[in-house]
mmCIF file of C-alpha atoms in Angstrom:
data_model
loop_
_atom_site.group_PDB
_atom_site.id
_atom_site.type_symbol
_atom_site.label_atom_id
_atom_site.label_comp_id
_atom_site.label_asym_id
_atom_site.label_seq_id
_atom_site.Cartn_x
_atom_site.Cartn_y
_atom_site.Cartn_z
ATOM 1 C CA UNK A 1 17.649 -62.808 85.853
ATOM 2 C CA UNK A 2 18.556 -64.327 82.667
ATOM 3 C CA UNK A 3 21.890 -63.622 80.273
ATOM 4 C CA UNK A 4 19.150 -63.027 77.715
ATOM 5 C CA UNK A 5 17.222 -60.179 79.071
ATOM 6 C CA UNK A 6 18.776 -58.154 81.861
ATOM 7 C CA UNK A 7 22.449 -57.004 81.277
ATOM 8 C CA UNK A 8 25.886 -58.881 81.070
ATOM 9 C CA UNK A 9 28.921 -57.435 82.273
ATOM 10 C CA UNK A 10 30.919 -60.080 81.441
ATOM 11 C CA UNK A 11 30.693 -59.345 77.915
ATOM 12 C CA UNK A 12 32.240 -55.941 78.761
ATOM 13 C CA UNK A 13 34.661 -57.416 80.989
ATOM 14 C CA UNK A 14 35.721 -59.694 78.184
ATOM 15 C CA UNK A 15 37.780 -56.918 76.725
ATOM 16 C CA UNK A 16 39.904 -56.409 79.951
ATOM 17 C CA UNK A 17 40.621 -52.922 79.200
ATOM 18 C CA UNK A 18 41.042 -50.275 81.946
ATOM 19 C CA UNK A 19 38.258 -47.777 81.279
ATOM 20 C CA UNK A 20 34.684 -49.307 80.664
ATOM 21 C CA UNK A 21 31.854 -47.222 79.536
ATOM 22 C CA UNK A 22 28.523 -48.341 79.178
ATOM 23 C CA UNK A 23 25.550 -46.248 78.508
ATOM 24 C CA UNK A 24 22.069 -47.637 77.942
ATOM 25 C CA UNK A 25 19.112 -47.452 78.535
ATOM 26 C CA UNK A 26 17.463 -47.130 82.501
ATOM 27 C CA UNK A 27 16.459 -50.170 84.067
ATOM 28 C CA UNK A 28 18.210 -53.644 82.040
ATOM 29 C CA UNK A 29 20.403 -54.321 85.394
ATOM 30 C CA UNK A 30 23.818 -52.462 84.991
ATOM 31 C CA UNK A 31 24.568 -51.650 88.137
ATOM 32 C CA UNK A 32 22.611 -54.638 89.567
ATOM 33 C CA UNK A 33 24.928 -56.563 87.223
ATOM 34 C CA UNK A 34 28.048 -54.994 88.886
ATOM 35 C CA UNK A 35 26.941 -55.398 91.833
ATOM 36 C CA UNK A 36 26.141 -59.258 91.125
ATOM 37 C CA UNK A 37 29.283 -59.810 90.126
ATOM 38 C CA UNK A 38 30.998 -57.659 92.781
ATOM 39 C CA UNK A 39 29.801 -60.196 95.395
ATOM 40 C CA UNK A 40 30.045 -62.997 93.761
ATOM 41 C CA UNK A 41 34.514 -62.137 93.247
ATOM 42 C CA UNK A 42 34.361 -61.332 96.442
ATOM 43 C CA UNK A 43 32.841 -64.289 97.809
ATOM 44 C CA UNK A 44 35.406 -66.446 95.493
ATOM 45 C CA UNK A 45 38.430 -64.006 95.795
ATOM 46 C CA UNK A 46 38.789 -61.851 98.199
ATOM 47 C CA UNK A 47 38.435 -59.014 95.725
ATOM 48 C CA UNK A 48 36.879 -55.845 97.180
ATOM 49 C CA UNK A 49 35.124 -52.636 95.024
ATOM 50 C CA UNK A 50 34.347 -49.167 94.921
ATOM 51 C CA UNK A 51 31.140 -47.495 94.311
ATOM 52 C CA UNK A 52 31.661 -43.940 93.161
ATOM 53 C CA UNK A 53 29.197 -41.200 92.759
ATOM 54 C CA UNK A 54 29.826 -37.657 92.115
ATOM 55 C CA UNK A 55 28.711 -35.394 94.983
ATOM 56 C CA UNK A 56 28.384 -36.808 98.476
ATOM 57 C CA UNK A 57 24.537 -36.491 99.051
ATOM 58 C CA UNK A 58 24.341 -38.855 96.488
ATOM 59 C CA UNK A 59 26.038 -41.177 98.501
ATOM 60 C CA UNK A 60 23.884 -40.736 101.678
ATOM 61 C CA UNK A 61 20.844 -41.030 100.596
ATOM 62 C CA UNK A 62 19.065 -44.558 101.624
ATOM 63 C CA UNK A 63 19.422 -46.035 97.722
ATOM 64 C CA UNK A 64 22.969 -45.812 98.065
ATOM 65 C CA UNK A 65 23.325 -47.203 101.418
ATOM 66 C CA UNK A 66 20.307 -49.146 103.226
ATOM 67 C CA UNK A 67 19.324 -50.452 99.232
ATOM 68 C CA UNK A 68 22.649 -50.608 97.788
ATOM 69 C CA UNK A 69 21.983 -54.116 98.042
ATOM 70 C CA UNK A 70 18.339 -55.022 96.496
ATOM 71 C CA UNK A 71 16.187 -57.910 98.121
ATOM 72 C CA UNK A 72 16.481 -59.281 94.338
ATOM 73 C CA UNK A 73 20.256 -59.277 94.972
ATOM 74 C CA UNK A 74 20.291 -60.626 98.650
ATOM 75 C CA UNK A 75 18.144 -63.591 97.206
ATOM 76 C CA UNK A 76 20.649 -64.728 95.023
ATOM 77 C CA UNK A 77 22.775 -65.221 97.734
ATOM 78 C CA UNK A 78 20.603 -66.475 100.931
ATOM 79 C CA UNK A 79 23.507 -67.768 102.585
ATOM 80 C CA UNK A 80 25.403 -65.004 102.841
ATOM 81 C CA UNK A 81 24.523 -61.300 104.924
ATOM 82 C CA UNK A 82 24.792 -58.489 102.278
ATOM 83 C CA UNK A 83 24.549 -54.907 103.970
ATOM 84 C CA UNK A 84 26.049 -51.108 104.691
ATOM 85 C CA UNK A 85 27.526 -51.182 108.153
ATOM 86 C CA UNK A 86 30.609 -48.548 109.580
ATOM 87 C CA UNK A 87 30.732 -46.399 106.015
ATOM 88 C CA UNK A 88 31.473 -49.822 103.851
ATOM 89 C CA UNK A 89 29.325 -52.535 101.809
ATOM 90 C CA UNK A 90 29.471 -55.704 103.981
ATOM 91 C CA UNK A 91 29.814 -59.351 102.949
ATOM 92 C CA UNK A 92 29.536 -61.489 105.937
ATOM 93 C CA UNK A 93 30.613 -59.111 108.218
ATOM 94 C CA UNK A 94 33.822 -58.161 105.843
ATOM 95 C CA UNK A 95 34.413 -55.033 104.028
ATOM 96 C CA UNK A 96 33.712 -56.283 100.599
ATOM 97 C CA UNK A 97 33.516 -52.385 99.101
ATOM 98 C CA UNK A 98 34.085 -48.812 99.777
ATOM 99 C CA UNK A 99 31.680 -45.933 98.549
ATOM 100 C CA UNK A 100 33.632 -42.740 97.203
ATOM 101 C CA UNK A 101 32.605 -39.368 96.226
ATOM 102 C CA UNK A 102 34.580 -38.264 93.202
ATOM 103 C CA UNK A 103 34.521 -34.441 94.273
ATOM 104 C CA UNK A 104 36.821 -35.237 97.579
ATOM 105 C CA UNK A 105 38.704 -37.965 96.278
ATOM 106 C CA UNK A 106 41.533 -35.948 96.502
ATOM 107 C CA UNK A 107 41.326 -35.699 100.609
ATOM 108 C CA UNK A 108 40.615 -39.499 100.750
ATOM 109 C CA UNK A 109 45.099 -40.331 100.147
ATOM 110 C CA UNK A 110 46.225 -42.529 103.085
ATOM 111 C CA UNK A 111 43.020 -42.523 104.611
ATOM 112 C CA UNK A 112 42.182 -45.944 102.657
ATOM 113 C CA UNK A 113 44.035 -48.392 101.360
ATOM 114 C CA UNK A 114 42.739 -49.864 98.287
ATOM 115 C CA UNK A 115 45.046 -52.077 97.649
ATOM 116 C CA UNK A 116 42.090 -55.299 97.741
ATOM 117 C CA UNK A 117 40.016 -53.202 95.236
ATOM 118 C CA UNK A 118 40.018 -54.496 91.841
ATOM 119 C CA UNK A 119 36.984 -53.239 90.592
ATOM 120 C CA UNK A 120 35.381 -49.671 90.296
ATOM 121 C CA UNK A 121 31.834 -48.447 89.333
ATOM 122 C CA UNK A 122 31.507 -44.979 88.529
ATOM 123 C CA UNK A 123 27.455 -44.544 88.115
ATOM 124 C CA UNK A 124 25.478 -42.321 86.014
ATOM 125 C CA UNK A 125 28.687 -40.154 84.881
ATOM 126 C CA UNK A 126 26.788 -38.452 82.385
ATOM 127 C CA UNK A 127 24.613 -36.126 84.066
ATOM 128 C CA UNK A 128 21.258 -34.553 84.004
ATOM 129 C CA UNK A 129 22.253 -30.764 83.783
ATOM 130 C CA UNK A 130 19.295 -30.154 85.578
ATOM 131 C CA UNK A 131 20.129 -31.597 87.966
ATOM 132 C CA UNK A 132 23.663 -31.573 88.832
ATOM 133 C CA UNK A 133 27.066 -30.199 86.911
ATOM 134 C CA UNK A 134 30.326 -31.708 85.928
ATOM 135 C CA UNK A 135 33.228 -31.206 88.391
ATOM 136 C CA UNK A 136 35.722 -28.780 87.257
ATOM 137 C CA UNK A 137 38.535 -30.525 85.313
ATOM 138 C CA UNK A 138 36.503 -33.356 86.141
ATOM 139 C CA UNK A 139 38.272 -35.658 83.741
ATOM 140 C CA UNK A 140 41.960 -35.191 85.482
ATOM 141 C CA UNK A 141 39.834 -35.155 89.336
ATOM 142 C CA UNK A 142 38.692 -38.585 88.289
ATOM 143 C CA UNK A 143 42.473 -40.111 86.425
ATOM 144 C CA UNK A 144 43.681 -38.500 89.995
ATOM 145 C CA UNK A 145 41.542 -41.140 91.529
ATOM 146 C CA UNK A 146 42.563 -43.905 89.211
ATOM 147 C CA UNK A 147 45.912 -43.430 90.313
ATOM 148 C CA UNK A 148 44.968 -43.219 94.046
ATOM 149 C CA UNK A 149 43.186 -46.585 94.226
ATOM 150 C CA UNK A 150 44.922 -48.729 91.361
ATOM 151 C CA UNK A 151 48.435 -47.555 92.543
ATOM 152 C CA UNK A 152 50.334 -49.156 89.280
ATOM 153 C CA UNK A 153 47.330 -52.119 89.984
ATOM 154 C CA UNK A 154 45.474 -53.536 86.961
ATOM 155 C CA UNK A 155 42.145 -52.258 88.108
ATOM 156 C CA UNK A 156 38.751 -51.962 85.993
ATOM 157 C CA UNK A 157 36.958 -48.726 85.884
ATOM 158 C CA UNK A 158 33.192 -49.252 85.475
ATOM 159 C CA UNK A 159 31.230 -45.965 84.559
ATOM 160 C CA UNK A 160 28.042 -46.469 83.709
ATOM 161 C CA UNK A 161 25.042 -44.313 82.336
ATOM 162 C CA UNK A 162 21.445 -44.139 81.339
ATOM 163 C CA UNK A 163 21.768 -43.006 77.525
ATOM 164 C CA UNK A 164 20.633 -38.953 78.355
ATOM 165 C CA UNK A 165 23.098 -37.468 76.315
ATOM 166 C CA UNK A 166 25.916 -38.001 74.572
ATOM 167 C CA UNK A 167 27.818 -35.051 75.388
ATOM 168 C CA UNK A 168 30.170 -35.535 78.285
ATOM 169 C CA UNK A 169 33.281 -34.494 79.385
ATOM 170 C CA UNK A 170 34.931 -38.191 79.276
ATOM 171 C CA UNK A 171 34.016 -38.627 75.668
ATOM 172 C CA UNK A 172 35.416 -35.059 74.662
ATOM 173 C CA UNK A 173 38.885 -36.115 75.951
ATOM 174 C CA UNK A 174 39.175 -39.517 74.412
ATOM 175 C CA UNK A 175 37.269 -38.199 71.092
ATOM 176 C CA UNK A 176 34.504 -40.952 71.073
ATOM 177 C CA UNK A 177 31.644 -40.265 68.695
ATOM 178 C CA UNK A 178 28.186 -41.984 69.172
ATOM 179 C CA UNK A 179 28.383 -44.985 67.014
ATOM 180 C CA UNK A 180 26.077 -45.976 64.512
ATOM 181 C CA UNK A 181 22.781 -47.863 65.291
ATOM 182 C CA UNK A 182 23.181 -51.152 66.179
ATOM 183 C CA UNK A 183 26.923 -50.859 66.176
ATOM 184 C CA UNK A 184 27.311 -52.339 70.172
ATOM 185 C CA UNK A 185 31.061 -51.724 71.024
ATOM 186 C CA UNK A 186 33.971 -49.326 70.131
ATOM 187 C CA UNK A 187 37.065 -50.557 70.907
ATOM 188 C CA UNK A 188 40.746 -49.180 71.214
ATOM 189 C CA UNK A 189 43.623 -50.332 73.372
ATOM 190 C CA UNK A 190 43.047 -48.342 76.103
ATOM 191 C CA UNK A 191 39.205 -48.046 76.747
ATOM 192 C CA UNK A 192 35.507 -49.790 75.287
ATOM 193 C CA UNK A 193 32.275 -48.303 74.942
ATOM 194 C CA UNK A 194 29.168 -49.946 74.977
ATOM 195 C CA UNK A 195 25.965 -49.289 73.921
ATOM 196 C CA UNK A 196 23.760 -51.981 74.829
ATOM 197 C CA UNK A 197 21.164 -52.858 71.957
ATOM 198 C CA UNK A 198 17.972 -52.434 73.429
ATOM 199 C CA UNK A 199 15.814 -54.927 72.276
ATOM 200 C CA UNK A 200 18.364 -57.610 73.604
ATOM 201 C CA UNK A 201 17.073 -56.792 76.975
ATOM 202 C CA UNK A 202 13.666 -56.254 76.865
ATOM 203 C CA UNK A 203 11.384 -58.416 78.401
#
C-alpha cells in the first residue's frame, strides 16, 4: 500500500493533539492504517491499543474479531502471528490491544488496566441512523472513557468515519463546521479534523 494512494495516519498524528477525527470516504485504509501502525508501535514499543465500537454486537461479530486483522495486514508482517485469542488482539502471543464497547465502558473501571495503551480508535462514530442511535449523553459516556484509560496519560483518541453525515453529536459540542472543499484539516489546540481529499487516494 503506497503513502500515495491508501491513507496516512501519520499525517494526522503529526499534530499530536488528543482528539483525532477523520472522516472520509469508505474504503482508502483508515482503520487498516491504524491498525498498521498499531502493530508496528507495538512491535517497536511495547505500546498496546484499544479498538472501540459503540454497541457490543458490533464487537462480536467475525469482522471485528476473526478479521480484525486482514490477510493484507498479516502479510506485511510474515514473521510475526497477528490474531484474537482470550477477548484481546494478539501479537506474538502478547496482548497488543483491547476491544471496548463504548455503551459499558463505565462497568469496565478496575477490570483493565490500560496503563500500556497509548493509542485509541473509535470507528465509524458517526452513525447510520438507520441503523443504530447515539448513546445518551454520548459525548460525556465517551470523555468518561478518556479518563478511564488515559488516567492523566498523553493518549491519542482516533475516531474515525465514512463521510455519511456531518451531523454528530461530537461536532455539536466542540462547534466544528464542515470545512470548505478542499480545505483538508481544522486545527485548534485541543483537537484536528480531517477530511481526507479524495482524489489523493484513489487508485
Amino acid at each position: 500500500m503506497g503513502d500515495s494512494i491508501w491513507y496516512d495516519i501519520n499525517r494526522i498524528r503529526s499534530y499530536n493533539r488528543v482528539l483525532n477525527f477523520v472522516v472520509g470516504a469508505r474504503g482508502i485504509g483508515k482503520t487498516f492504517g491504524f491498525k498498521k501502525w498499531a502493530v508496528e508501535d507495538f512491535l517497536e514499543n511495547g505500546n498496546q491499543f484499544i479498538y472501540m465500537r459503540r454497541y457490543k454486537d458490533e464487537l462480536i461479530n467475525r469482522k471485528a474479531k476473526e478479521g480484525f486483522f486482514p490477510k493484507d495486514l498479516k502479510d506485511m508482517f510474515p514473521e510475526h502471528e497477528l490474531k484474537f485469542q482470550d477477548g484481546a488482539y494478539m501479537v506474538d502471543g502478547q496482548v497488543a490491544g483491547y476491544p471496548m464497547v463504548l455503551s459499558k465502558a463505565g462497568q469496565e473501571k478496575g477490570i483493565i488496566e490500560y496503563d500500556k495503551v497509548t493509542k485509541v480508535l473509535f470507528d465509524e462514530f458517526i452513525i447510520d441512523k438507520k441503523t443504530y442511535r447515539y448513546l445518551p449523553d454520548e459525548t460525556n459516556t465517551f470523555k468518561e472513557a478518556m479518563i478511564t484509560i488515559a488516567r492523566l496519560r498523553f493518549v491519542q483518541f482516533f475516531l474515525f468515519s465514512n463521510a455519511v453525515s456531518w451531523n454528530n453529536p461530537y461536532f455539536v459540542k466542540y462547534g466544528i463546521e464542515q470545512p470548505p472543499e478542499n480545505v483538508e484539516f481544522i486545527k485548534t489546540r485541543s483537537y484536528v479534523v480531517q477530511m481526507p481529499i479524495q482524489n489523493e487516494y484513489n487508485l
